[in-house]
Coordinates of C-alpha atoms and ligand atoms in Angstrom, one line a residue:
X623 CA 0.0 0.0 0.0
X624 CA 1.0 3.7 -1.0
X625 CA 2.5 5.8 2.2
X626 CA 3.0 8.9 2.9
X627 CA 4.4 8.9 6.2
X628 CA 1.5 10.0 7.8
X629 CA -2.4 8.9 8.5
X630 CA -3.9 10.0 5.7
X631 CA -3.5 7.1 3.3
X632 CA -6.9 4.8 1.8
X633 CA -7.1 1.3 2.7
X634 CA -9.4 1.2 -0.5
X635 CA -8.2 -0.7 -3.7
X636 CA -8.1 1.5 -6.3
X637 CA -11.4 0.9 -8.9
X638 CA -11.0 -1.5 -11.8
X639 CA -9.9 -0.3 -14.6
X640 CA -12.7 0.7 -17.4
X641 CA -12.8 -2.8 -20.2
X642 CA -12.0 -0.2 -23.0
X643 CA -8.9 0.5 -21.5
X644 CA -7.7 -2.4 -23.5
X645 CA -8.9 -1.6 -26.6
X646 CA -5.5 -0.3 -27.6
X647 CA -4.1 1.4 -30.7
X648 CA -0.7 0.4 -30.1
X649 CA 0.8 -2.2 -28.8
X650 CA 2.3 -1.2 -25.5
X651 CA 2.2 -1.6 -21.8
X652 CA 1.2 1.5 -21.0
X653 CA -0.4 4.4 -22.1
X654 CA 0.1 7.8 -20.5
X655 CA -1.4 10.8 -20.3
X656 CA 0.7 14.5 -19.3
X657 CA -1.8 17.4 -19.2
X658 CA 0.1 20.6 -19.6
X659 CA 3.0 18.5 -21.6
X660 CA 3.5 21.4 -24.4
X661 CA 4.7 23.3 -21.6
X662 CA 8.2 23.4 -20.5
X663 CA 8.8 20.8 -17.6
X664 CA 6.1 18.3 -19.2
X665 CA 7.5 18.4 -22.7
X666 CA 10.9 17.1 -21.1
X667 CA 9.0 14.9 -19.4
X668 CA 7.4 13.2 -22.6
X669 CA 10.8 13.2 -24.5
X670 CA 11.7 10.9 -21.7
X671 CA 8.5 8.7 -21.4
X672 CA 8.8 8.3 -25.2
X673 CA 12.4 7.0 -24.9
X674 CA 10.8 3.6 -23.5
X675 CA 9.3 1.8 -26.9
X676 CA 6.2 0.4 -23.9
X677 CA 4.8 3.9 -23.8
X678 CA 2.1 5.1 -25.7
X679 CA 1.7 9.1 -24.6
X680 CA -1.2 11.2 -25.2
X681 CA -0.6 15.0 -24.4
X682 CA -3.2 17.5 -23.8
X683 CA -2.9 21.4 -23.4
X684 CA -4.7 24.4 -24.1
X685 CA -1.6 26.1 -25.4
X686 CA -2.0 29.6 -23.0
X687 CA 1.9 29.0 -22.2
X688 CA 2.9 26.0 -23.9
X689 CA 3.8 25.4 -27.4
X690 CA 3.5 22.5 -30.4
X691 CA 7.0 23.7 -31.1
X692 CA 8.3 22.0 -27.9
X693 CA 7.2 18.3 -29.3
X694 CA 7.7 18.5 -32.6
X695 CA 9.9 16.1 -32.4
X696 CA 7.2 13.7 -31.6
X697 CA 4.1 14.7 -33.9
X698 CA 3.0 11.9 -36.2
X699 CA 5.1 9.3 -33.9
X700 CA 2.7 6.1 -33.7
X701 CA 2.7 6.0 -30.0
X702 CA 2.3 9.5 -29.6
X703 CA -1.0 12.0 -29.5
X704 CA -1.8 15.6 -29.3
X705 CA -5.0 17.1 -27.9
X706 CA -5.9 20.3 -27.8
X707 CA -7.9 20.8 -24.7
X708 CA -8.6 22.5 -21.8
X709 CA -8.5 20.5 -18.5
X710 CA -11.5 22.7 -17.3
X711 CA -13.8 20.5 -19.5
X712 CA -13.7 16.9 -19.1
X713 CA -12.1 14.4 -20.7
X714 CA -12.8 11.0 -22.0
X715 CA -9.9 9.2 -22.8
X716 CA -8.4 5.6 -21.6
X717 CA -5.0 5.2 -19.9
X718 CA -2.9 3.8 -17.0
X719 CA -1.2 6.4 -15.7
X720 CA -2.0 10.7 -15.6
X721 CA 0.7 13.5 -14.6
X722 CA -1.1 16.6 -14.0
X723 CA 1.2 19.3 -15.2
X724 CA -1.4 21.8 -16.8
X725 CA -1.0 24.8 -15.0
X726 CA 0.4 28.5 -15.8
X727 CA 3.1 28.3 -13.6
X728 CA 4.9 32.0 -14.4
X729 CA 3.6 34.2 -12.2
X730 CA 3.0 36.6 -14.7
X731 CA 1.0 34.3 -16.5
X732 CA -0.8 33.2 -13.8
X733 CA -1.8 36.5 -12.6
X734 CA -2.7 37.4 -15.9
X735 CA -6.2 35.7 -15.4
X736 CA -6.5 35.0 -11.6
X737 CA -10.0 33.1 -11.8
X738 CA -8.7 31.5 -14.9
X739 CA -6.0 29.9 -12.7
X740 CA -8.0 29.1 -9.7
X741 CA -10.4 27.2 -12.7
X742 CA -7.5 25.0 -13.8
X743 CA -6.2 24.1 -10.5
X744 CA -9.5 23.4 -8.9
X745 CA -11.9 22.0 -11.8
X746 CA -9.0 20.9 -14.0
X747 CA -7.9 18.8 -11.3
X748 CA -11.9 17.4 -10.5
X749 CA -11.7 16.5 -13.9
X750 CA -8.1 15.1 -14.3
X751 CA -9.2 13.0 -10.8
X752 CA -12.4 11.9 -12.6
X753 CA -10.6 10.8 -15.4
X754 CA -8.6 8.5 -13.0
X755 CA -11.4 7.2 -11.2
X756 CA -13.1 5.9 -14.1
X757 CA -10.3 4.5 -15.5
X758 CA -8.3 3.1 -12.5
X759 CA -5.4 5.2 -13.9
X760 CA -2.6 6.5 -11.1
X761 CA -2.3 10.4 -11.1
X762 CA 0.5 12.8 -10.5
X763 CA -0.6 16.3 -9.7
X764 CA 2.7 18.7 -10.0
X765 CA 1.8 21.0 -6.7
X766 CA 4.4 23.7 -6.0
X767 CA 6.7 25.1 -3.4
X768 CA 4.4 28.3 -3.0
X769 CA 2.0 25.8 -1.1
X770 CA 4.3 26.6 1.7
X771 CA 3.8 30.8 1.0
X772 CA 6.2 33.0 2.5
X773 CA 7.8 30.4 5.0
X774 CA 8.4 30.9 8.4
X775 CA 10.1 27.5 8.5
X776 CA 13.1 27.0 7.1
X777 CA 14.3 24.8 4.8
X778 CA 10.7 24.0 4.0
X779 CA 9.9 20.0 4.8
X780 CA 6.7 18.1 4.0
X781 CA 5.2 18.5 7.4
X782 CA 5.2 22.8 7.3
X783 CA 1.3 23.4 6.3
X784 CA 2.3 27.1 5.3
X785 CA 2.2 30.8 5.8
X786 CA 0.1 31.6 2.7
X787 CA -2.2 34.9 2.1
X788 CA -5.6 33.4 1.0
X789 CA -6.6 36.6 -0.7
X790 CA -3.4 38.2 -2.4
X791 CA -2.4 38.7 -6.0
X792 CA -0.3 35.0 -5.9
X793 CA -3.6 33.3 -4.0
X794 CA -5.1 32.2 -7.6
X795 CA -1.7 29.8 -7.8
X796 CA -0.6 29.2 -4.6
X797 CA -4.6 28.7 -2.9
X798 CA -5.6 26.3 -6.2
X799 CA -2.8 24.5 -5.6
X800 CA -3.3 23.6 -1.9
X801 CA -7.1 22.6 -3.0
X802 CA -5.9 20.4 -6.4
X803 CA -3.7 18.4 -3.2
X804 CA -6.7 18.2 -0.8
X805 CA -9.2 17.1 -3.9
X806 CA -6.1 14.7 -4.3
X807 CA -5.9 13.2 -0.8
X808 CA -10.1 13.6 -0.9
X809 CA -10.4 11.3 -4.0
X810 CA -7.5 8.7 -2.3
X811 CA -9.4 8.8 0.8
X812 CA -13.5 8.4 -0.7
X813 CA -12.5 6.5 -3.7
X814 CA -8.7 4.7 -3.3
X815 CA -7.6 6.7 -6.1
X816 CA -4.1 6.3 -6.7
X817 CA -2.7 9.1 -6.2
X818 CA 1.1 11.4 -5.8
X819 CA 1.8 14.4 -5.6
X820 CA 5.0 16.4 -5.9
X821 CA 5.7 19.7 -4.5
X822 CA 8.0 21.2 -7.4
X823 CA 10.5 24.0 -6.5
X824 CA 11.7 26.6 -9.0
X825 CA 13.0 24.3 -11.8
X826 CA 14.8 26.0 -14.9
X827 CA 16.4 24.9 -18.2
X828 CA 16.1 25.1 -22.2
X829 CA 12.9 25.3 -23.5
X830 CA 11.7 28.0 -20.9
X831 CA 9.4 30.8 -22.9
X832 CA 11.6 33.2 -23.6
X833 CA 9.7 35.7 -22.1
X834 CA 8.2 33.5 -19.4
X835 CA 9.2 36.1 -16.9
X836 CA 10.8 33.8 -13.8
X837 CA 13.5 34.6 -12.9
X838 CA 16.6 32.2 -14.2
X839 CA 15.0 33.2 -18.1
X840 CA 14.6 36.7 -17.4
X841 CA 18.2 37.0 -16.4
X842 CA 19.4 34.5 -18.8
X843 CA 17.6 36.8 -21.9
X844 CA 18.8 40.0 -20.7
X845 CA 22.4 38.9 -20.7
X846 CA 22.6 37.6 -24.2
X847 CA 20.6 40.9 -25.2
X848 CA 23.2 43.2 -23.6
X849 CA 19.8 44.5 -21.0
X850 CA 20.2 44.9 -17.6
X851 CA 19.4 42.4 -15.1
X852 CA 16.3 43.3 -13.3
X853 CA 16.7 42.2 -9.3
X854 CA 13.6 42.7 -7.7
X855 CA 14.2 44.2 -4.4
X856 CA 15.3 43.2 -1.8
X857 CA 17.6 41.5 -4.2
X858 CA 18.0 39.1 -0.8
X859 CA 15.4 37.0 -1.2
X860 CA 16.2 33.5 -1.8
X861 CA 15.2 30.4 -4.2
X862 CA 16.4 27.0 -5.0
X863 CA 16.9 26.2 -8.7
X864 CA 16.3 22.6 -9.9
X865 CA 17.5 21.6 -13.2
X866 CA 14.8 20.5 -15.6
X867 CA 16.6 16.4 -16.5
X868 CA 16.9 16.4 -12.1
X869 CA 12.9 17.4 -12.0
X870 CA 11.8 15.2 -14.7
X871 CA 13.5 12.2 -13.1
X872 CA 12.0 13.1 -10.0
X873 CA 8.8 13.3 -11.4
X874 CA 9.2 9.5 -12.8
X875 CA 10.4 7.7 -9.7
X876 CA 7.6 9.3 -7.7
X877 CA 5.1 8.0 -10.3
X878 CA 6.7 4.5 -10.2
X879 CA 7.2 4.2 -6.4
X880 CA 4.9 3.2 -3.6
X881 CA 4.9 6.7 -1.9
X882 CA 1.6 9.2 -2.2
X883 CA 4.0 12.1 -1.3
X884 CA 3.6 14.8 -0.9
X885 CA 7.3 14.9 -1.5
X886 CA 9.6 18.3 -2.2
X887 CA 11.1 18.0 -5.4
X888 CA 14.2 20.5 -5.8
X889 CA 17.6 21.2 -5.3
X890 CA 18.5 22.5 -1.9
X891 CA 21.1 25.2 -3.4
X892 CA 20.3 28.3 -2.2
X893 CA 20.8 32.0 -3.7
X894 CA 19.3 35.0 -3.2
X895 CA 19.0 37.2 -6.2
X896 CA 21.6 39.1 -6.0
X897 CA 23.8 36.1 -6.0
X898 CA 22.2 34.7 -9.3
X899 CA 22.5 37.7 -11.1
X900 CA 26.1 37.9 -10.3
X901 CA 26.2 34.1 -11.5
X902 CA 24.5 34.8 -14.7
X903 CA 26.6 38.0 -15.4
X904 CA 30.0 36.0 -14.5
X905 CA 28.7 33.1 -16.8
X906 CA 27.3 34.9 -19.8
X907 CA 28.1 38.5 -20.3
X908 CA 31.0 40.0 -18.0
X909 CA 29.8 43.3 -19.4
X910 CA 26.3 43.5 -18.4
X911 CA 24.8 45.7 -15.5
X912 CA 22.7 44.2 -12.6
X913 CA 20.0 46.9 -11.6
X914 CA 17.5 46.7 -8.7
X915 CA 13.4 47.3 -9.4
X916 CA 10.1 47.2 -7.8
X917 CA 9.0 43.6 -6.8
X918 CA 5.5 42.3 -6.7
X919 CA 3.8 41.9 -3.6
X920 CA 3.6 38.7 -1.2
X921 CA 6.7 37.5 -2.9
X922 CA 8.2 34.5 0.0
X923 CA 11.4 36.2 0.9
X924 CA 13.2 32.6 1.2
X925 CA 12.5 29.1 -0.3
X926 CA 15.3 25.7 0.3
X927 CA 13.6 22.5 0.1
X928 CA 14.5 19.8 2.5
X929 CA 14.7 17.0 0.5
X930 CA 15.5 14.2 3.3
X931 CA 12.0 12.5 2.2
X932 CA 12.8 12.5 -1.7
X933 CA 16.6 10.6 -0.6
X934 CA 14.9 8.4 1.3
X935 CA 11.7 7.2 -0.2
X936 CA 12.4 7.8 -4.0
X937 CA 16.5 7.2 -3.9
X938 CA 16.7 10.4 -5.9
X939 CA 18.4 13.8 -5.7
X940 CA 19.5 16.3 -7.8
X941 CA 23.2 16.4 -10.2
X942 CA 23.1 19.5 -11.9
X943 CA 24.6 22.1 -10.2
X944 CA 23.6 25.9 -10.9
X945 CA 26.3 27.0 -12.7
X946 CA 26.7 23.6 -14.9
X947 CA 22.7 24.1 -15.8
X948 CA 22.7 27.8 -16.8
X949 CA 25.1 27.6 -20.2
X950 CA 22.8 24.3 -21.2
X951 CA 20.3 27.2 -21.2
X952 CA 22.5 29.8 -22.4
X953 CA 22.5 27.9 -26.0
X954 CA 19.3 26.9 -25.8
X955 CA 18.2 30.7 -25.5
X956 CA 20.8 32.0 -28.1
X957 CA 19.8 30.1 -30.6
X958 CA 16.2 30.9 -30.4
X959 CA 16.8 34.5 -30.5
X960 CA 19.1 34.4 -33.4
X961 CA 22.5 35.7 -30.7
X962 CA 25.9 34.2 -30.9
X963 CA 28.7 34.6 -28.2
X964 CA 30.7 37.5 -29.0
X965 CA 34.2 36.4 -29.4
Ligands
LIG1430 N1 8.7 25.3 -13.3 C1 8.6 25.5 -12.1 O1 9.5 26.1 -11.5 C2 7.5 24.9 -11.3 C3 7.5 25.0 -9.9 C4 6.5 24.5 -9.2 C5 5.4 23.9 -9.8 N2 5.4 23.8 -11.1 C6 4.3 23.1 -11.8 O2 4.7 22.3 -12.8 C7 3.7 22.4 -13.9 C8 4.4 22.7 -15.2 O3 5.1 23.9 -15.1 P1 6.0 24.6 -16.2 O4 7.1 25.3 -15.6 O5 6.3 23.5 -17.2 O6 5.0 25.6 -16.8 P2 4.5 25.9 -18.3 O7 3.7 27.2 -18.2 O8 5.6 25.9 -19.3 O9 3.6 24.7 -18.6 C9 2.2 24.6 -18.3 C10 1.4 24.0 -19.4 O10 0.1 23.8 -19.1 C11 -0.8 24.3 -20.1 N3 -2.0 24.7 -19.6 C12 -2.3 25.8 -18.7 N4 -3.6 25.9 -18.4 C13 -4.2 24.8 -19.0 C14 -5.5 24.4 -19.1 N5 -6.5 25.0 -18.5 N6 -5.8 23.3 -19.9 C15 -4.8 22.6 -20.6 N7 -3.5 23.0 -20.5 C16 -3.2 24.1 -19.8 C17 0.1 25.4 -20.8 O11 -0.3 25.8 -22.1 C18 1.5 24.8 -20.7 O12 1.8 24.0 -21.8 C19 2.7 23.3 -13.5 O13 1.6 22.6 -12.9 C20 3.3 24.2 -12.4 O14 2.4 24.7 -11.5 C21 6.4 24.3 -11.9
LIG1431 O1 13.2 39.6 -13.4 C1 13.0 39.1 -12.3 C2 12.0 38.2 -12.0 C3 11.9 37.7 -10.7 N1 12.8 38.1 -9.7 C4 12.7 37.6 -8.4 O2 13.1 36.2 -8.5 C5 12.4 35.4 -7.5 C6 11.8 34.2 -8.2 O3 10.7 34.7 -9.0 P1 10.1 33.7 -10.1 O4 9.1 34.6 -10.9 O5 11.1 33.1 -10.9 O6 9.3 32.6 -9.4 P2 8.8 32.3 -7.9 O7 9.8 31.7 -7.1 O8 8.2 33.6 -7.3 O9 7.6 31.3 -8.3 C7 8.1 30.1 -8.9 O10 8.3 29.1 -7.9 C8 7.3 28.2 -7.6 C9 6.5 27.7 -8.7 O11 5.3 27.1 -8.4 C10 6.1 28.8 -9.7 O12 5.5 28.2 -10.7 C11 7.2 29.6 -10.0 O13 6.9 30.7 -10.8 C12 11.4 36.4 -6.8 O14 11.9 36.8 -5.6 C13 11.3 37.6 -7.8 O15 11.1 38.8 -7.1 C14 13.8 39.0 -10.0 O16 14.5 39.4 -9.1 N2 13.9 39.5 -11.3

């Protein structure tokens, strides 16, 4: 039986799978479904599912932030779908196995249309939950570090329930997210739903909308373009950047283990912004300046995972440090905006 190192886990088998389930078009073990997978974490994530010839994968996304451009590598494979779809209407589909990745997850973006957001956590993950039930399928909702808000514990472990504002301008995210993980737990608990969740710390790497506007392609963008690097004040606050290859494998053993999570999924390397900025302009352009501007308000003022839970139950940390990870995104941006080194 799944754990999570606490109480709240179903003695309930999961239901039987739907008989359609076998009707398949392929011939493989398993078919899987990643909603949000033309974004940036979940298209990695299906490059990687598709290297294993069992996999059939179905993507579905409303395309707000992602992009067919990030799996064109895979259009017109046999084993491989595209859908577009929004995850606030249902879905009726057949497959094993569901990670729930559709989400804005730029703050920008998701501010952009607050109830929007709330929508996709909330209903989108209703549906995506539905989806399992009928089918028997195990789901992976992709929760978030800002469940934990501004944190007054730190590093932040499973057990901290939060400091978060329930009606600030980050709410929409950080609020939809805490009820997609109780709807989670709720649907284990009432129905035996398979179920894990991961609580994904900043994660960064190629394939990051240009102008996505966190902070690691932000600074990455303005070097290459000779701009100035825009530090939000303080300029001390802190984050922990996780590679996107560490993340996806993270992603994978939770699905495949036995544990419901939630588990932190991140690399405990801390900077503040000041310090990344300085690593980026070290890095990629010696000559650029680093200025300071207005920052947005509730932004958490620190943020480390502790990632004692992810060693332990899912054998997995991260291997890409900071500074090896930004110049694999360094080409990646340069040659999408058409900007070679100088020499
Ligand atoms: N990247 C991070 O640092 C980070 C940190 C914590 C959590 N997460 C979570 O990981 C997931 C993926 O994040 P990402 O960085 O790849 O972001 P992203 O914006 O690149 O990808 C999100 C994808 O979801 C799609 N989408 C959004 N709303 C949808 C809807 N209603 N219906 C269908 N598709 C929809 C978008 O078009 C996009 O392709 C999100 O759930 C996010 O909350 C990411
Ligand atoms: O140009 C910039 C952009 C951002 N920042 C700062 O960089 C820090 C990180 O901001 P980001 O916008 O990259 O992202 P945040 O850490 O606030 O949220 C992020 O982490 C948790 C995930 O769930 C979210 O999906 C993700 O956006 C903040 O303190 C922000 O003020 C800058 O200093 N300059």
């Amino acid at each position: 039986m799944a754990s999570n190192g606490n109480n709240h886990v179903s003695t309930k088998p999961p239901p039987e799978p739907s008989p359609l389930r076998k009707a398949k078009f392929f011939q493989a073990n398993m078919r899987i479904l990643v909603t949000g997978g033309a974004g940036f974490i979940g298209s990695h994530l299906v490059d990687k599912l598709m290297q294993n010839e069992k996999n059939e994968v179905i993507v579905v996304d409303n395309y707000f932030t992602g992009s067919k451009d990030n799996l064109k590598q895979w259009i017109g494979h046999p084993r491989f779908e595209l859908i577009r779809h929004d995850v606030t209407e249902p879905l009726l589909i057949e497959v094993d196995q569901i990670y729930h990745l559709a989400c804005p997850a730029s703050p920008i973006f998701y501010k952009y249309n607050p109830v929007k957001t709330i929508k996709t956590n909330v209903i989108g993950t209703l549906n995506m939950l539905g989806l399992a039930k009928r089918t028997g399928a195990r789901i992976l909702l992709t929760s978030t570090s800002e469940v934990y808000g501004d944190p007054l514990m730190h590093p932040q472990d499973e057990t901290y329930w939060g400091n978060v504002n329930p009606i600030g301008v980050r709410s929409c995210y950080d609020e939809g997210k805490r009820v997609a993980e109780t709807l989670m737990f709720d649907y284990h608990r009432q129905h035996g739903i398979e179920i894990r969740i991961a609580r994904i710390f900043n994660t960064y790497g190629p394939r990051m909308n240009i102008d996505d506007g966190r902070v690691v392609s932000n600074f990455i963008a303005q070097a290459i373009r000779d701009e100035a690097l825009t530090v939000q004040l303080p300029g001390t606050q802190t984050r922990s950047f996780c590679y996107v290859s560490d993340m996806v494998d993270g992603l994978m053993r939770l699905m495949e283990g036995d544990n419901t999570g939630p588990i932190n999924i991140g690399n405990p390397g801390e900077f503040t912004m000041l310090e990344l900025a300085e690593n980026v302009k070290e890095l990629i352009n010696p000559e650029v300046k680093i200025i300071t501007v207005e920052n947005t308000p509730d932004d958490p003022q620190q943020r480390k995972p502790d990632i004692t839970k992810a060693k332990e139950l899912l054998g997995w940390e991260p291997k890409v440090k900071l500074r090896d990870g930004l110049p694999l995104m360094e080409e990646d941006f340069r040659g999408r905006l058409g900007i070679s080194r100088k020499k």
